[in-house]
Amino acid sequence: MLLLPVAACSGTSTTPDASATPTPSVLVSTVAPRQGALPAVIAAYGSVAPSEIGTRTFNEAQPGQVTRLFVAPGSTVKAGQSLATFVTAPTSRSAYAQAVSALAAAQKARASTAQLLTQQLATIDQLVQADKALSDARTSLAALRAEGAGAPVHTIVAPFAGVVTAVAVGQGDRTAAGATILTVARSGGIVVTVGIDPSQRGAVAVGQGASLKRLSGGGTLDGRVVRVDGALNAVTKMVDVDLSFPAGALLPGEPMQVDIRIGQIVGWVVPHAAVVTAGGGPRIFQVQAGKAKAVPVTVRLSSDAGDVVDGPLSLRLPLIVAGAYQVADGDAVRRR
């Protein structure tokens, strides 16, 4: 009699009903698909530097001494502002004085020869030689004067408004003939110079817009391509590209990242996280009847702003973004 309840209880099944078990699903977030375009860009790196066509380097044709310096690297100057005082070397001043004396002597010799010719005491050949000596003396003096030997002391002045980018000497230094003293870049003549791969040169043209960003951090600036070099840089083996920027916004020497906009890529614009590339070709998952549907795509552009892809996407089905790498084709999903 005591065993009957136990037997009755043991006849009751405790196995759960399989139909009552919830189907596993993946929690995902989605966005609506859209067609559009994103800018195609070429990323390049370089620095702020004076443009080759907007720079003036000062030197002296005569040896001498820089007795005063009025500027330093980075100084902003106005047109006509004094930059340095240069004193010509004594040897140059002596050569100029000798040339002046030689010209005076040649003039007297020519006049004397011409007078003797009228008295038939000189020949025409002698007058021709005197004329040549006079011409040679004038030429020598003009050359020395053009090279600055005639001005013992003179001031180097800025020919335009700009920035002093380099000072090659110190105050009191003696310089050789032709030695660089300082360099001034014209205002607006300072550019961002970057290097691009030679294969990309055909896509870059003067006038294209660009985004400029300091590698040290900060916001972006708008720029524009102003020059594309036609030869490889001998050092970097890249093609140099110059870009303009708002005057005064950057300083020479700052390292920069540049994104040159070379056109528009049209197609399906999707978040970068929506494109799955692991374990096969690129694909995107759309939600259809509560399940993930894999759609193979071709990536035409990949960027921080999003990707542009081609493929048989449906405008009516949402795209999986967060969770795209956790699902497979046919998996059940639930949306946030």
CSV table of C-alpha atoms in Angstrom, one decimal:
chain,number,residue,atom,x,y,z
A,1,MET,CA,0.0,0.0,0.0
A,2,LEU,CA,2.9,2.4,0.8
A,3,LEU,CA,4.5,1.7,-2.5
A,4,LEU,CA,1.5,2.7,-4.6
A,5,PRO,CA,2.0,6.5,-4.4
A,6,VAL,CA,5.7,6.1,-5.3
A,7,ALA,CA,4.8,4.0,-8.3
A,8,ALA,CA,2.2,6.5,-9.4
A,9,CYS,CA,4.7,9.4,-9.1
A,10,SER,CA,7.4,7.5,-11.0
A,11,GLY,CA,5.0,7.1,-14.0
A,12,THR,CA,4.9,10.9,-14.5
A,13,SER,CA,7.4,12.1,-17.3
A,14,THR,CA,9.7,15.1,-16.5
A,15,THR,CA,11.3,15.4,-20.0
A,16,PRO,CA,10.8,19.1,-21.3
A,17,ASP,CA,8.9,19.6,-24.5
A,18,ALA,CA,11.3,20.4,-27.3
A,19,SER,CA,8.8,22.7,-29.0
A,20,ALA,CA,8.7,24.9,-25.9
A,21,THR,CA,12.5,25.6,-26.0
A,22,PRO,CA,13.3,29.1,-27.4
A,23,THR,CA,15.3,29.2,-30.6
A,24,PRO,CA,18.8,30.8,-30.0
A,25,SER,CA,19.2,34.2,-31.7
A,26,VAL,CA,21.9,36.9,-32.0
A,27,LEU,CA,21.2,40.4,-30.8
A,28,VAL,CA,22.1,42.9,-33.5
A,29,SER,CA,21.7,46.5,-34.5
A,30,THR,CA,20.6,47.6,-37.9
A,31,VAL,CA,20.4,50.5,-40.2
A,32,ALA,CA,18.4,51.2,-43.3
A,33,PRO,CA,20.2,50.6,-46.6
A,34,ARG,CA,20.8,53.7,-48.8
A,35,GLN,CA,22.4,54.5,-52.1
A,36,GLY,CA,24.7,57.5,-52.5
A,37,ALA,CA,28.3,58.6,-53.0
A,38,LEU,CA,31.4,59.2,-50.9
A,39,PRO,CA,34.5,61.1,-51.9
A,40,ALA,CA,37.5,59.0,-53.0
A,41,VAL,CA,40.6,60.2,-51.3
A,42,ILE,CA,44.4,59.6,-51.5
A,43,ALA,CA,46.0,59.8,-48.1
A,44,ALA,CA,49.5,61.2,-48.0
A,45,TYR,CA,52.0,62.5,-45.5
A,46,GLY,CA,54.4,65.4,-45.5
A,47,SER,CA,55.2,68.7,-43.8
A,48,VAL,CA,54.7,72.4,-44.1
A,49,ALA,CA,57.5,74.0,-46.2
A,50,PRO,CA,58.1,77.1,-48.4
A,51,SER,CA,57.1,76.7,-52.0
A,52,GLU,CA,59.9,76.5,-54.5
A,53,ILE,CA,58.3,79.2,-56.5
A,54,GLY,CA,57.6,81.5,-53.5
A,55,THR,CA,61.0,81.6,-51.9
A,56,ARG,CA,63.9,84.1,-52.2
A,57,THR,CA,67.4,83.2,-51.0
A,58,PHE,CA,69.8,86.0,-50.4
A,59,ASN,CA,73.5,85.8,-51.0
A,60,GLU,CA,76.3,88.2,-52.0
A,61,ALA,CA,78.5,87.9,-55.1
A,62,GLN,CA,81.5,89.3,-53.1
A,63,PRO,CA,83.1,88.0,-50.0
A,64,GLY,CA,82.4,90.0,-46.9
A,65,GLN,CA,81.0,90.1,-43.4
A,66,VAL,CA,77.5,90.1,-41.9
A,67,THR,CA,77.8,92.8,-39.3
A,68,ARG,CA,74.1,93.0,-38.2
A,69,LEU,CA,71.2,90.6,-38.3
A,70,PHE,CA,67.7,92.0,-37.8
A,71,VAL,CA,65.7,88.8,-38.1
A,72,ALA,CA,65.7,85.1,-36.9
A,73,PRO,CA,64.1,82.0,-38.4
A,74,GLY,CA,60.4,82.3,-38.1
A,75,SER,CA,60.4,86.1,-38.1
A,76,THR,CA,57.5,87.7,-40.0
A,77,VAL,CA,58.7,90.5,-42.3
A,78,LYS,CA,57.2,93.3,-44.4
A,79,ALA,CA,58.2,94.4,-47.8
A,80,GLY,CA,61.2,96.7,-47.6
A,81,GLN,CA,62.1,95.7,-44.0
A,82,SER,CA,65.8,95.5,-43.2
A,83,LEU,CA,67.1,91.9,-42.8
A,84,ALA,CA,70.8,92.2,-42.4
A,85,THR,CA,73.8,94.6,-42.9
A,86,PHE,CA,76.6,93.4,-45.2
A,87,VAL,CA,80.1,94.9,-45.4
A,88,THR,CA,82.2,94.0,-48.5
A,89,ALA,CA,85.6,92.5,-47.9
A,90,PRO,CA,88.6,94.8,-48.2
A,91,THR,CA,90.0,92.8,-51.2
A,92,SER,CA,86.7,93.5,-53.1
A,93,ARG,CA,86.8,97.1,-52.3
A,94,SER,CA,90.5,97.3,-53.4
A,95,ALA,CA,89.6,95.5,-56.7
A,96,TYR,CA,86.8,98.0,-57.3
A,97,ALA,CA,89.1,101.0,-56.6
A,98,GLN,CA,91.6,99.6,-59.1
A,99,ALA,CA,89.0,99.2,-61.7
A,100,VAL,CA,87.9,102.8,-61.3
A,101,SER,CA,91.6,103.9,-61.6
A,102,ALA,CA,92.0,101.7,-64.7
A,103,LEU,CA,89.0,103.3,-66.4
A,104,ALA,CA,90.3,106.8,-65.7
A,105,ALA,CA,93.7,105.9,-67.2
A,106,ALA,CA,92.1,104.3,-70.2
A,107,GLN,CA,90.0,107.4,-70.8
A,108,LYS,CA,93.1,109.6,-70.7
A,109,ALA,CA,95.1,107.3,-72.9
A,110,ARG,CA,92.3,107.3,-75.5
A,111,ALA,CA,92.0,111.1,-75.5
A,112,SER,CA,95.8,111.4,-75.8
A,113,THR,CA,96.0,109.0,-78.7
A,114,ALA,CA,93.1,110.7,-80.5
A,115,GLN,CA,95.0,114.1,-80.2
A,116,LEU,CA,98.2,112.6,-81.5
A,117,LEU,CA,96.4,111.1,-84.4
A,118,THR,CA,95.2,114.6,-85.5
A,119,GLN,CA,98.9,115.6,-85.4
A,120,GLN,CA,99.8,112.5,-87.4
A,121,LEU,CA,101.9,111.4,-84.4
A,122,ALA,CA,99.8,108.2,-83.8
A,123,THR,CA,98.3,105.6,-86.1
A,124,ILE,CA,94.7,104.5,-86.5
A,125,ASP,CA,95.7,101.1,-85.1
A,126,GLN,CA,96.9,102.7,-81.9
A,127,LEU,CA,93.6,104.5,-81.6
A,128,VAL,CA,91.7,101.3,-82.1
A,129,GLN,CA,93.8,99.7,-79.3
A,130,ALA,CA,93.1,102.6,-77.0
A,131,ASP,CA,89.3,102.3,-77.7
A,132,LYS,CA,89.5,98.6,-76.8
A,133,ALA,CA,91.4,99.3,-73.6
A,134,LEU,CA,88.8,101.8,-72.6
A,135,SER,CA,85.9,99.4,-73.4
A,136,ASP,CA,87.5,96.7,-71.4
A,137,ALA,CA,88.0,99.0,-68.4
A,138,ARG,CA,84.4,100.1,-68.5
A,139,THR,CA,83.2,96.4,-68.7
A,140,SER,CA,85.3,95.4,-65.7
A,141,LEU,CA,84.1,98.2,-63.6
A,142,ALA,CA,80.4,97.6,-64.6
A,143,ALA,CA,80.8,93.9,-63.6
A,144,LEU,CA,82.3,94.7,-60.2
A,145,ARG,CA,79.5,97.3,-59.6
A,146,ALA,CA,76.8,94.8,-60.5
A,147,GLU,CA,78.3,92.3,-58.0
A,148,GLY,CA,78.1,94.9,-55.2
A,149,ALA,CA,81.8,95.6,-55.0
A,150,GLY,CA,81.1,99.3,-55.4
A,151,ALA,CA,79.0,99.5,-52.2
A,152,PRO,CA,81.3,98.9,-49.1
A,153,VAL,CA,78.3,98.7,-46.8
A,154,HIS,CA,74.7,97.9,-47.8
A,155,THR,CA,71.5,96.6,-46.2
A,156,ILE,CA,69.7,93.5,-47.4
A,157,VAL,CA,65.9,94.2,-47.4
A,158,ALA,CA,62.9,92.0,-47.9
A,159,PRO,CA,61.5,92.3,-51.4
A,160,PHE,CA,58.0,91.2,-50.3
A,161,ALA,CA,56.0,90.3,-47.1
A,162,GLY,CA,56.7,86.9,-45.8
A,163,VAL,CA,58.4,84.7,-43.2
A,164,VAL,CA,62.1,84.1,-42.7
A,165,THR,CA,62.5,80.4,-43.1
A,166,ALA,CA,66.3,80.1,-42.6
A,167,VAL,CA,69.3,82.1,-41.5
A,168,ALA,CA,72.5,80.5,-42.5
A,169,VAL,CA,75.0,82.8,-40.8
A,170,GLY,CA,75.5,84.4,-37.4
A,171,GLN,CA,76.0,88.1,-36.7
A,172,GLY,CA,79.7,88.9,-37.4
A,173,ASP,CA,80.3,85.9,-39.7
A,174,ARG,CA,82.5,86.3,-42.7
A,175,THR,CA,81.0,84.8,-45.9
A,176,ALA,CA,82.5,83.6,-49.1
A,177,ALA,CA,81.3,84.8,-52.5
A,178,GLY,CA,77.9,83.3,-53.3
A,179,ALA,CA,77.3,81.9,-49.8
A,180,THR,CA,73.7,81.8,-48.6
A,181,ILE,CA,72.9,84.3,-45.9
A,182,LEU,CA,69.1,83.9,-45.3
A,183,THR,CA,65.9,82.7,-47.0
A,184,VAL,CA,62.5,84.4,-47.0
A,185,ALA,CA,59.2,82.7,-48.1
A,186,ARG,CA,56.5,84.9,-49.6
A,187,SER,CA,53.3,85.2,-47.6
A,188,GLY,CA,51.0,82.7,-49.1
A,189,GLY,CA,54.0,80.9,-50.6
A,190,ILE,CA,54.2,78.4,-47.7
A,191,VAL,CA,52.6,75.1,-48.6
A,192,VAL,CA,52.1,71.6,-47.4
A,193,THR,CA,54.3,69.3,-49.4
A,194,VAL,CA,53.4,65.6,-49.4
A,195,GLY,CA,54.6,62.6,-51.4
A,196,ILE,CA,52.2,60.3,-53.3
A,197,ASP,CA,52.9,57.0,-55.0
A,198,PRO,CA,53.8,57.4,-58.7
A,199,SER,CA,50.9,55.1,-59.6
A,200,GLN,CA,48.5,57.7,-58.1
A,201,ARG,CA,49.9,60.7,-59.9
A,202,GLY,CA,47.4,60.5,-62.8
A,203,ALA,CA,44.4,60.8,-60.4
A,204,VAL,CA,45.8,64.0,-58.7
A,205,ALA,CA,45.3,67.4,-60.5
A,206,VAL,CA,45.7,71.1,-59.7
A,207,GLY,CA,42.6,72.5,-58.1
A,208,GLN,CA,41.4,69.4,-56.2
A,209,GLY,CA,40.3,69.9,-52.7
A,210,ALA,CA,41.9,68.2,-49.6
A,211,SER,CA,41.6,67.9,-45.9
A,212,LEU,CA,44.7,68.8,-43.9
A,213,LYS,CA,45.4,67.6,-40.4
A,214,ARG,CA,48.4,68.1,-38.0
A,215,LEU,CA,49.9,64.8,-36.9
A,216,SER,CA,50.3,66.4,-33.5
A,217,GLY,CA,46.5,66.6,-33.2
A,218,GLY,CA,43.8,69.2,-33.7
A,219,GLY,CA,41.1,69.9,-36.2
A,220,THR,CA,41.2,69.8,-40.0
A,221,LEU,CA,41.9,72.5,-42.5
A,222,ASP,CA,40.7,72.9,-46.0
A,223,GLY,CA,43.4,72.9,-48.7
A,224,ARG,CA,43.8,72.8,-52.4
A,225,VAL,CA,46.3,71.2,-54.8
A,226,VAL,CA,48.5,73.9,-56.3
A,227,ARG,CA,51.3,71.8,-57.9
A,228,VAL,CA,51.9,68.2,-58.9
A,229,ASP,CA,55.5,67.4,-59.6
A,230,GLY,CA,56.4,65.8,-62.9
A,231,ALA,CA,59.4,63.9,-61.6
A,232,LEU,CA,60.3,61.6,-58.7
A,233,ASN,CA,61.7,63.1,-55.5
A,234,ALA,CA,65.4,62.0,-55.6
A,235,VAL,CA,65.3,61.2,-51.9
A,236,THR,CA,61.8,59.7,-51.2
A,237,LYS,CA,61.2,58.3,-54.7
A,238,MET,CA,57.7,59.7,-54.4
A,239,VAL,CA,55.9,62.4,-56.4
A,240,ASP,CA,55.7,65.7,-54.6
A,241,VAL,CA,52.4,67.5,-54.4
A,242,ASP,CA,52.0,71.0,-53.0
A,243,LEU,CA,48.7,72.1,-51.3
A,244,SER,CA,47.7,75.6,-50.2
A,245,PHE,CA,46.0,76.4,-46.9
A,246,PRO,CA,44.6,79.5,-45.2
A,247,ALA,CA,47.4,82.0,-44.6
A,248,GLY,CA,49.0,81.8,-41.2
A,249,ALA,CA,47.1,78.7,-40.1
A,250,LEU,CA,50.3,76.5,-40.1
A,251,LEU,CA,53.9,76.9,-39.3
A,252,PRO,CA,56.9,75.7,-41.4
A,253,GLY,CA,58.1,72.3,-40.3
A,254,GLU,CA,54.8,71.0,-39.0
A,255,PRO,CA,54.2,67.3,-39.9
A,256,MET,CA,50.9,66.8,-41.7
A,257,GLN,CA,48.4,64.2,-42.9
A,258,VAL,CA,46.6,65.1,-46.1
A,259,ASP,CA,43.5,63.5,-47.7
A,260,ILE,CA,43.2,64.6,-51.4
A,261,ARG,CA,39.7,64.3,-52.8
A,262,ILE,CA,40.1,62.9,-56.3
A,263,GLY,CA,36.4,62.2,-57.1
A,264,GLN,CA,33.1,60.5,-56.0
A,265,ILE,CA,32.4,56.8,-55.7
A,266,VAL,CA,28.7,55.9,-56.2
A,267,GLY,CA,27.0,52.8,-54.9
A,268,TRP,CA,25.5,51.4,-51.7
A,269,VAL,CA,26.8,53.5,-48.7
A,270,VAL,CA,27.1,51.4,-45.6
A,271,PRO,CA,28.8,51.6,-42.2
A,272,HIS,CA,32.3,50.1,-42.3
A,273,ALA,CA,31.4,47.7,-39.5
A,274,ALA,CA,28.6,46.2,-41.7
A,275,VAL,CA,31.1,44.7,-44.2
A,276,VAL,CA,32.2,41.3,-43.1
A,277,THR,CA,35.5,40.1,-44.7
A,278,ALA,CA,36.5,37.2,-42.4
A,279,GLY,CA,36.1,33.6,-43.6
A,280,GLY,CA,35.4,34.4,-47.2
A,281,GLY,CA,34.7,37.2,-49.6
A,282,PRO,CA,33.2,40.5,-48.5
A,283,ARG,CA,29.5,40.3,-47.6
A,284,ILE,CA,26.7,42.1,-45.9
A,285,PHE,CA,24.0,40.6,-43.8
A,286,GLN,CA,20.4,41.8,-44.1
A,287,VAL,CA,17.5,40.8,-41.9
A,288,GLN,CA,14.7,38.9,-43.7
A,289,ALA,CA,11.9,37.2,-41.7
A,290,GLY,CA,13.9,37.4,-38.5
A,291,LYS,CA,17.0,35.7,-40.0
A,292,ALA,CA,20.3,36.9,-41.3
A,293,LYS,CA,20.7,36.8,-45.0
A,294,ALA,CA,24.2,37.0,-46.5
A,295,VAL,CA,24.6,39.2,-49.6
A,296,PRO,CA,28.0,39.1,-51.4
A,297,VAL,CA,29.3,42.5,-52.3
A,298,THR,CA,32.2,44.2,-54.0
A,299,VAL,CA,33.9,46.9,-51.9
A,300,ARG,CA,34.6,50.0,-54.1
A,301,LEU,CA,35.7,52.3,-51.3
A,302,SER,CA,36.6,51.8,-47.7
A,303,SER,CA,37.0,54.8,-45.4
A,304,ASP,CA,36.3,56.2,-41.9
A,305,ALA,CA,33.2,57.9,-43.3
A,306,GLY,CA,31.8,54.5,-44.5
A,307,ASP,CA,32.2,52.1,-47.3
A,308,VAL,CA,30.8,52.1,-50.8
A,309,VAL,CA,29.8,48.6,-52.1
A,310,ASP,CA,28.2,47.0,-55.1
A,311,GLY,CA,25.8,44.0,-54.7
A,312,PRO,CA,22.2,42.8,-54.9
A,313,LEU,CA,21.1,44.5,-51.7
A,314,SER,CA,17.4,45.1,-51.0
A,315,LEU,CA,16.2,48.6,-50.0
A,316,ARG,CA,13.4,47.0,-47.9
A,317,LEU,CA,15.6,44.9,-45.7
A,318,PRO,CA,17.7,46.4,-42.9
A,319,LEU,CA,21.4,46.0,-42.7
A,320,ILE,CA,23.1,44.4,-39.7
A,321,VAL,CA,25.9,46.6,-38.3
A,322,ALA,CA,26.7,45.6,-34.7
A,323,GLY,CA,26.8,41.8,-34.5
A,324,ALA,CA,27.5,41.3,-38.2
A,325,TYR,CA,30.7,39.3,-37.4
A,326,GLN,CA,28.7,37.1,-34.9
A,327,VAL,CA,26.1,35.8,-37.4
A,328,ALA,CA,26.1,33.4,-40.3
A,329,ASP,CA,23.7,33.0,-43.2
A,330,GLY,CA,20.3,31.8,-41.9
A,331,ASP,CA,20.9,32.5,-38.2
A,332,ALA,CA,18.0,33.9,-36.2
A,333,VAL,CA,18.5,37.4,-35.1
A,334,ARG,CA,16.7,39.9,-32.9
A,335,ARG,CA,17.0,43.6,-33.2
A,336,ARG,CA,17.7,46.1,-30.5
